[in-house]
Coordinates of C-alpha atoms and ligand atoms in Angstrom, one line a residue:
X187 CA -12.1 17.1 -20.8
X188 CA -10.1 16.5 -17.6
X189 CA -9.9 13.0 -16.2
X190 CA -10.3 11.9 -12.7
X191 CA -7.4 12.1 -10.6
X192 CA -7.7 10.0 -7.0
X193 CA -5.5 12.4 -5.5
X194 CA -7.2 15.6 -6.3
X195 CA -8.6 17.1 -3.3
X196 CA -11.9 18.6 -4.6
X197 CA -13.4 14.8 -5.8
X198 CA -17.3 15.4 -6.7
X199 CA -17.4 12.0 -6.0
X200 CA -16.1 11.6 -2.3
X201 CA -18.0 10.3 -0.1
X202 CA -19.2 11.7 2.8
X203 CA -19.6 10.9 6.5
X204 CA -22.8 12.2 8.4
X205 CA -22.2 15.4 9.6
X206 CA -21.8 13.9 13.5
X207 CA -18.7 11.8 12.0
X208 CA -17.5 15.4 10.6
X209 CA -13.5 16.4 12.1
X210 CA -14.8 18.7 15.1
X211 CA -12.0 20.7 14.1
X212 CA -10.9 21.1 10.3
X213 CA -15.1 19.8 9.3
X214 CA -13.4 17.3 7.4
X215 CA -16.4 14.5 5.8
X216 CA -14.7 12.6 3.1
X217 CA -13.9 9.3 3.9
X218 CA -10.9 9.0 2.2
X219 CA -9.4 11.6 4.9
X220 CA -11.2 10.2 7.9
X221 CA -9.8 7.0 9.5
X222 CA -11.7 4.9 11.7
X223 CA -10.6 2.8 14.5
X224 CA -11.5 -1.0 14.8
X225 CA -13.5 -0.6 17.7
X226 CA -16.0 2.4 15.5
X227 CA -15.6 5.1 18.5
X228 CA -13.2 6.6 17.6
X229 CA -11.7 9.2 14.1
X230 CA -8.2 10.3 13.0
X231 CA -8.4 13.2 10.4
X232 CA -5.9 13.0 8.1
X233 CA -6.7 16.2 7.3
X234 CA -5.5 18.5 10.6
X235 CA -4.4 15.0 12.7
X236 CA -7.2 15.5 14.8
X237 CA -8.8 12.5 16.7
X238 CA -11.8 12.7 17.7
X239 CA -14.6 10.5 19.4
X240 CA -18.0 9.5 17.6
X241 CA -21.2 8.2 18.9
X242 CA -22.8 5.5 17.3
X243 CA -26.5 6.0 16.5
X244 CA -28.4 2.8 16.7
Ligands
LIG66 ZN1 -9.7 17.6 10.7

């Protein structure tokens, strides 16, 4: 039985972001691979590099 590795990319486990937060360009959701800025508008994939914009739903 295999163990689980953090660094594999395929993690049952990951979490995912809603699919609004989703990289508009690579459809990247795991939150591992998705960093958010302080101010919570903005994304950086860590994926493709792509930073993106996301609105807030109150
Ligand atoms: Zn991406």
């Amino acid at each position: 039985m295999m163990t689980t590795n953090e660094n594999t990319p395929t993690n049952e486990n990951a979490e995912l972001v809603p699919p609004c937060f989703a990289c508009p360009k690579c459809g990247q959701r795991e939150m591992d691979h998705l960093i958010c800025d302080d101010d919570g508008e903005s994304v950086a994939c860590q994926t493709c590099g792509t930073n993106y914009a996301v609105t807030q739903l109150d």
